[in-house]
CSV table of C-alpha atoms in Angstrom, one decimal:
chain,number,residue,atom,x,y,z
A,30,ASP,CA,147.4,232.6,-30.9
A,31,ALA,CA,149.1,230.2,-28.4
A,32,ALA,CA,149.7,231.3,-24.9
A,33,ILE,CA,152.3,228.6,-24.5
A,34,ALA,CA,154.4,226.8,-27.1
A,35,PHE,CA,157.0,224.1,-27.0
A,36,ASP,CA,159.1,223.7,-30.2
A,37,ARG,CA,161.1,220.5,-30.5
A,38,LEU,CA,162.1,220.7,-26.9
A,39,THR,CA,164.7,218.1,-25.8
A,40,HIS,CA,166.3,217.9,-22.4
A,41,TRP,CA,169.0,215.5,-21.1
A,42,TYR,CA,170.1,215.0,-17.5
A,43,GLY,CA,173.6,213.6,-18.0
A,44,GLY,CA,173.0,210.3,-19.9
A,45,ARG,CA,169.3,210.3,-19.2
A,46,ARG,CA,166.9,211.8,-21.7
A,47,ALA,CA,163.9,213.5,-19.9
A,48,LEU,CA,162.2,215.0,-22.9
A,49,HIS,CA,162.5,214.3,-26.6
A,50,ASP,CA,161.4,216.6,-29.4
A,51,LEU,CA,158.4,218.0,-27.5
A,52,THR,CA,156.2,220.1,-29.8
A,53,LEU,CA,152.8,221.4,-28.7
A,54,SER,CA,150.9,224.6,-28.1
A,55,VAL,CA,148.4,225.7,-25.5
A,56,PRO,CA,145.6,228.0,-26.9
A,57,ARG,CA,144.7,231.1,-25.0
A,58,GLY,CA,141.9,230.5,-22.5
A,59,ALA,CA,142.5,226.7,-22.4
A,60,ILE,CA,142.5,224.5,-19.4
A,61,PHE,CA,145.3,222.2,-20.5
A,62,ALA,CA,146.4,219.1,-18.6
A,63,LEU,CA,150.0,217.7,-19.0
A,64,LEU,CA,150.0,214.1,-18.0
A,65,GLY,CA,152.5,211.3,-17.7
A,66,ARG,CA,153.9,208.8,-15.2
A,67,ASN,CA,156.6,209.8,-12.7
A,68,GLY,CA,159.7,210.6,-14.7
A,69,ALA,CA,157.8,211.2,-17.9
A,70,GLY,CA,159.1,214.7,-18.3
A,71,LYS,CA,156.2,216.9,-17.1
A,72,SER,CA,158.1,218.9,-14.4
A,73,THR,CA,161.1,219.2,-16.7
A,74,ALA,CA,158.8,220.7,-19.4
A,75,ILE,CA,157.4,223.2,-16.9
A,76,ARG,CA,160.8,224.2,-15.5
A,77,CYS,CA,162.0,224.9,-19.1
A,78,LEU,CA,158.9,226.8,-19.9
A,79,LEU,CA,159.4,229.1,-16.8
A,80,GLY,CA,163.1,229.6,-17.6
A,81,PHE,CA,164.3,227.7,-14.5
A,82,GLN,CA,166.5,225.5,-16.6
A,83,GLU,CA,167.8,225.6,-20.2
A,84,PRO,CA,166.7,223.0,-22.7
A,85,THR,CA,169.4,220.9,-24.3
A,86,THR,CA,167.9,221.6,-27.7
A,87,GLY,CA,164.8,223.2,-29.0
A,88,SER,CA,162.9,226.0,-27.3
A,89,CYS,CA,159.7,227.1,-25.6
A,90,SER,CA,157.8,230.3,-25.2
A,91,ILE,CA,155.1,231.9,-23.1
A,92,LEU,CA,153.0,234.8,-24.1
A,93,GLY,CA,155.1,235.1,-27.3
A,94,HIS,CA,158.4,235.4,-25.5
A,95,ASP,CA,161.3,233.0,-25.4
A,96,SER,CA,161.3,231.2,-22.0
A,97,ALA,CA,165.1,231.6,-21.8
A,98,GLN,CA,164.7,235.4,-21.7
A,99,LEU,CA,161.8,236.2,-19.4
A,100,ALA,CA,162.0,239.8,-18.2
A,101,PRO,CA,160.6,240.6,-14.7
A,102,ALA,CA,157.7,242.5,-16.2
A,103,LEU,CA,156.7,239.4,-18.2
A,104,ARG,CA,157.0,237.2,-15.2
A,105,GLY,CA,154.5,239.4,-13.6
A,106,ARG,CA,152.0,238.2,-16.2
A,107,ILE,CA,152.6,234.5,-15.1
A,108,GLY,CA,151.2,232.8,-12.0
A,109,TYR,CA,153.0,229.7,-10.8
A,110,VAL,CA,152.3,227.2,-8.0
A,111,SER,CA,154.9,224.5,-7.5
A,112,GLU,CA,154.4,220.9,-6.2
A,113,GLY,CA,154.2,221.1,-2.4
A,114,GLN,CA,153.3,224.8,-2.3
A,115,ARG,CA,156.6,226.2,-1.0
A,116,LEU,CA,155.6,228.9,1.5
A,117,VAL,CA,157.6,230.5,4.3
A,118,PRO,CA,156.3,228.4,7.3
A,119,TRP,CA,156.9,230.9,10.1
A,120,MET,CA,155.0,233.8,8.5
A,121,LYS,CA,151.4,234.5,9.3
A,122,VAL,CA,148.9,234.6,6.4
A,123,ARG,CA,148.6,238.4,6.5
A,124,GLU,CA,152.4,238.7,6.7
A,125,ILE,CA,153.0,236.6,3.6
A,126,VAL,CA,150.4,238.7,1.7
A,127,ARG,CA,152.2,241.9,2.8
A,128,PHE,CA,155.6,240.4,1.9
A,129,GLN,CA,154.3,239.6,-1.6
A,130,ARG,CA,152.9,243.1,-1.9
A,131,ASP,CA,156.2,244.7,-1.0
A,132,THR,CA,158.4,242.6,-3.2
A,133,TRP,CA,156.2,242.0,-6.3
A,134,PRO,CA,155.3,245.2,-8.2
A,135,ALA,CA,152.2,243.8,-9.9
A,136,PHE,CA,150.8,242.2,-6.8
A,137,ASP,CA,147.3,243.3,-5.8
A,138,ALA,CA,147.2,243.0,-2.0
A,139,ALA,CA,143.5,244.1,-1.9
A,140,LEU,CA,142.6,241.3,-4.3
A,141,CYS,CA,144.6,238.8,-2.3
A,142,ASP,CA,142.9,239.9,0.9
A,143,SER,CA,139.5,239.3,-0.8
A,144,TYR,CA,140.7,235.8,-1.8
A,145,VAL,CA,141.8,235.1,1.7
A,146,LYS,CA,138.4,236.1,3.1
A,147,ARG,CA,136.5,234.3,0.4
A,148,LEU,CA,138.5,231.1,1.1
A,149,GLY,CA,138.0,231.4,4.8
A,150,LEU,CA,141.8,231.4,5.5
A,151,PRO,CA,142.8,232.5,9.0
A,152,ALA,CA,144.8,235.7,8.5
A,153,GLU,CA,146.5,235.5,11.9
A,154,SER,CA,147.6,231.9,11.6
A,155,LYS,CA,151.1,230.9,10.6
A,156,VAL,CA,151.6,229.0,7.4
A,157,LYS,CA,153.0,226.0,9.3
A,158,HIS,CA,149.7,225.7,11.3
A,159,LEU,CA,147.5,225.6,8.2
A,160,SER,CA,146.1,222.4,6.8
A,161,ASN,CA,147.4,221.0,3.5
A,162,GLY,CA,144.3,222.2,1.8
A,163,GLN,CA,144.6,225.7,3.3
A,164,ARG,CA,148.2,225.9,2.2
A,165,ALA,CA,147.3,224.9,-1.4
A,166,GLN,CA,144.5,227.5,-1.4
A,167,LEU,CA,146.8,230.2,-0.1
A,168,ALA,CA,149.5,229.4,-2.7
A,169,LEU,CA,146.8,229.7,-5.4
A,170,ALA,CA,145.6,233.0,-4.0
A,171,LEU,CA,149.1,234.4,-4.0
A,172,ALA,CA,149.7,233.2,-7.6
A,173,LEU,CA,146.5,234.8,-8.9
A,174,SER,CA,146.8,238.1,-7.1
A,175,PRO,CA,149.1,239.8,-9.7
A,176,ARG,CA,146.2,239.1,-12.1
A,177,PRO,CA,148.3,236.8,-14.4
A,178,GLU,CA,147.3,236.0,-17.9
A,179,VAL,CA,148.8,232.5,-17.7
A,180,VAL,CA,148.7,230.2,-14.7
A,181,VAL,CA,151.1,227.2,-14.4
A,182,LEU,CA,150.4,224.6,-11.7
A,183,ASP,CA,152.7,221.6,-11.1
A,184,ASP,CA,150.6,219.0,-9.3
A,185,PRO,CA,149.1,221.5,-6.9
A,186,ALA,CA,146.7,219.1,-5.2
A,187,LEU,CA,149.3,216.4,-4.5
A,188,GLY,CA,148.9,215.1,-1.0
A,189,LEU,CA,145.3,216.4,-0.5
A,190,ASP,CA,142.5,214.0,0.5
A,191,ALA,CA,139.6,213.5,-1.9
A,192,VAL,CA,137.2,216.0,-0.2
A,193,VAL,CA,139.8,218.8,0.2
A,194,ARG,CA,141.1,218.2,-3.4
A,195,ARG,CA,137.5,218.6,-4.7
A,196,GLU,CA,137.2,221.9,-2.9
A,197,PHE,CA,140.6,223.1,-4.1
A,198,LEU,CA,139.7,222.2,-7.7
A,199,ASP,CA,136.4,224.0,-7.6
A,200,VAL,CA,138.0,227.1,-6.2
A,201,MET,CA,140.9,226.9,-8.7
A,202,ILE,CA,138.6,226.7,-11.8
A,203,GLU,CA,136.3,229.4,-10.5
A,204,LEU,CA,139.1,231.9,-9.8
A,205,ILE,CA,141.0,231.1,-13.0
A,206,GLN,CA,138.0,231.3,-15.3
A,207,GLU,CA,136.8,234.6,-13.8
A,208,GLU,CA,139.2,236.5,-16.1
A,209,GLY,CA,139.6,234.1,-18.9
A,210,ARG,CA,143.1,233.0,-17.9
A,211,THR,CA,145.1,230.2,-19.6
A,212,LEU,CA,145.8,227.3,-17.3
A,213,LEU,CA,148.5,224.6,-17.8
A,214,PHE,CA,148.6,222.1,-15.0
A,215,SER,CA,150.1,218.7,-14.3
A,216,SER,CA,148.4,216.1,-12.1
A,217,HIS,CA,148.6,212.5,-11.0
A,218,ILE,CA,144.9,212.5,-10.1
A,219,LEU,CA,143.1,211.6,-13.4
A,220,THR,CA,139.6,211.9,-12.0
A,221,ASP,CA,140.4,215.6,-11.3
A,222,VAL,CA,141.8,216.1,-14.8
A,223,GLU,CA,138.6,214.6,-16.3
A,224,ARG,CA,136.5,217.1,-14.3
A,225,VAL,CA,138.3,220.3,-15.3
A,226,ALA,CA,140.5,219.9,-18.4
A,227,ASP,CA,139.3,220.7,-21.9
A,228,ARG,CA,142.5,219.5,-23.6
A,229,VAL,CA,145.1,216.9,-22.5
A,230,ALA,CA,148.7,215.9,-23.5
A,231,ILE,CA,150.2,212.6,-22.5
A,232,LEU,CA,154.0,212.1,-22.3
A,233,VAL,CA,155.4,208.5,-22.4
A,234,ASP,CA,159.1,208.3,-21.5
A,235,GLY,CA,159.6,212.0,-22.5
A,236,VAL,CA,157.8,211.6,-25.9
A,237,LEU,CA,154.5,213.3,-26.6
A,238,ARG,CA,151.9,210.6,-27.6
A,239,VAL,CA,148.6,212.4,-27.1
A,240,ASP,CA,147.7,216.0,-27.7
A,241,ALA,CA,144.0,216.6,-28.3
A,242,PRO,CA,140.8,217.9,-26.7
A,243,LEU,CA,139.7,215.6,-23.9
A,244,GLU,CA,136.5,214.6,-25.6
A,245,VAL,CA,138.4,213.7,-28.8
A,246,VAL,CA,140.7,211.5,-26.8
A,247,LYS,CA,137.9,209.6,-25.1
A,248,GLU,CA,136.0,209.2,-28.4
A,249,ARG,CA,139.0,207.9,-30.4
A,250,ILE,CA,140.6,205.5,-27.8
A,251,ARG,CA,138.3,202.6,-27.4
A,252,ARG,CA,138.5,199.0,-26.1
A,253,VAL,CA,137.5,196.0,-28.2
A,254,HIS,CA,136.6,192.6,-26.7
A,255,ALA,CA,136.7,189.6,-29.1
A,256,PHE,CA,135.5,186.2,-27.9
A,257,PHE,CA,136.4,182.9,-29.5
A,258,ASP,CA,134.9,179.4,-29.0
A,259,GLY,CA,138.3,177.9,-28.3
A,260,ASP,CA,141.7,179.3,-27.3
A,261,ALA,CA,142.2,182.8,-28.7
A,262,PRO,CA,144.7,183.1,-31.5
A,263,GLN,CA,147.8,185.3,-31.3
A,264,VAL,CA,146.9,189.0,-31.9
A,265,PRO,CA,148.3,190.1,-35.2
A,266,ALA,CA,149.8,193.6,-35.8
A,267,MET,CA,147.2,196.1,-36.9
A,268,PRO,CA,147.1,199.9,-37.3
A,269,GLY,CA,146.2,201.9,-34.2
A,270,LEU,CA,146.7,199.1,-31.7
A,271,VAL,CA,147.8,200.6,-28.4
A,272,ARG,CA,147.9,197.5,-26.3
A,273,SER,CA,146.6,193.9,-26.5
A,274,VAL,CA,145.9,191.3,-23.8
A,275,THR,CA,145.1,187.7,-24.7
A,276,ARG,CA,143.1,185.8,-22.2
A,277,ARG,CA,142.1,182.2,-22.6
A,278,ASN,CA,139.3,182.7,-25.2
A,279,GLU,CA,139.4,186.5,-25.5
A,280,TRP,CA,141.2,189.4,-27.0
A,281,VAL,CA,141.2,192.7,-25.1
A,282,LEU,CA,142.4,195.4,-27.6
A,283,THR,CA,142.9,199.1,-26.9
A,284,MET,CA,142.6,201.0,-30.2
A,285,ALA,CA,143.7,204.6,-30.9
A,286,THR,CA,141.9,204.9,-34.2
A,287,ALA,CA,138.7,203.5,-35.7
A,288,THR,CA,137.8,200.1,-34.2
A,289,GLY,CA,136.5,198.7,-37.6
A,290,PRO,CA,139.8,197.1,-38.6
A,291,ALA,CA,140.1,195.4,-35.3
A,292,GLU,CA,136.5,194.1,-35.4
A,293,SER,CA,137.0,192.8,-39.0
A,294,LYS,CA,140.3,191.1,-38.1
A,295,ALA,CA,138.8,189.4,-35.1
A,296,ARG,CA,135.8,188.1,-37.1
A,297,GLU,CA,138.2,187.0,-39.9
A,298,MET,CA,140.2,184.9,-37.3
A,299,GLY,CA,137.0,183.2,-36.0
A,300,ALA,CA,135.7,185.4,-33.2
A,301,ARG,CA,132.1,184.6,-32.4
A,302,LEU,CA,131.4,187.9,-30.6
A,303,VAL,CA,133.0,191.3,-30.8
A,304,GLU,CA,132.1,194.2,-28.5
A,305,CYS,CA,133.4,197.8,-28.3
A,306,GLU,CA,133.3,200.1,-25.3
A,307,GLY,CA,134.5,203.6,-24.4
A,308,MET,CA,137.1,204.2,-21.7
A,309,GLY,CA,137.5,206.7,-18.9
A,310,LEU,CA,140.6,208.9,-18.7
A,311,GLU,CA,142.2,206.8,-16.0
A,312,ASP,CA,141.9,203.5,-18.0
A,313,LEU,CA,143.1,205.0,-21.3
A,314,PHE,CA,146.0,206.7,-19.5
A,315,ILE,CA,147.1,203.4,-18.0
A,316,GLU,CA,146.9,201.7,-21.4
A,317,TYR,CA,148.8,204.5,-23.1
A,318,THR,CA,151.6,204.7,-20.6
A,319,SER,CA,152.3,201.0,-20.8
A,320,GLY,CA,154.7,201.8,-23.7
A,321,SER,CA,152.4,202.6,-26.6
A,322,LYS,CA,153.9,204.3,-29.6
A,323,GLU,CA,150.5,205.1,-31.2
A,324,GLU,CA,149.5,208.7,-31.3
A,325,VAL,CA,146.3,210.8,-31.0
A,326,ARG,CA,146.6,214.4,-32.2
A,327,SER,CA,144.0,216.9,-33.0
């Protein structure tokens, strides 16, 4: 019952591979965050999903239909906000609502007007005179007014300051959850993701390394500190090791599976003290995207 599915999706730009064998599904009603560093393949995956470009191999689908063959009627069931909120700058807010009404059959102008009033957007102001936060809110209102079943947002809060971003996220989640929509969004702001997402995927160099509920990810990926009386020995290979740092008398190990083997190995090699701690999303994202080949799936 997936709203969105990627099936072994691979995409090359000339001699550079942007995505490799991406396979994942987004359940209906989920708030799903697609994460990765710049160039990890997030926007490429979204463009293939929406039929804006063809995959080199593999496929993707949305609402059960192949992304390469999305009919206009089906596109009316999908809301999309691109990075930077591309809106016609010289149009007034009320004019852009009317334009959408006249060119988009499923567009509900009355609903959009209610969003505009609710968000406090000035109907007589031109888009170019709106603040960044107001433009982001207007783009979201326009995307939601056809009452889409699936909403895809490509880094919609990019460039907003912390206060405006918080307001935008609160509005985004409130409006999207009103009708049980499915949301797929990418973001560079991991504190935002941690507030709103119920499931996350992390791409590392175009390869999917994490695909699990957020709470599962935070529970499984933990940090182990092992302290030695003298210089710390070299860290041996061990299952589930994402990243290791050796300080003078300490190991700092990031583990993607149970920490027991790491604790046992540290004590076996002479550690006098071993401690474990959880990690926030930002910390574990940094650790994972440093080149880890370990995986977390659920």
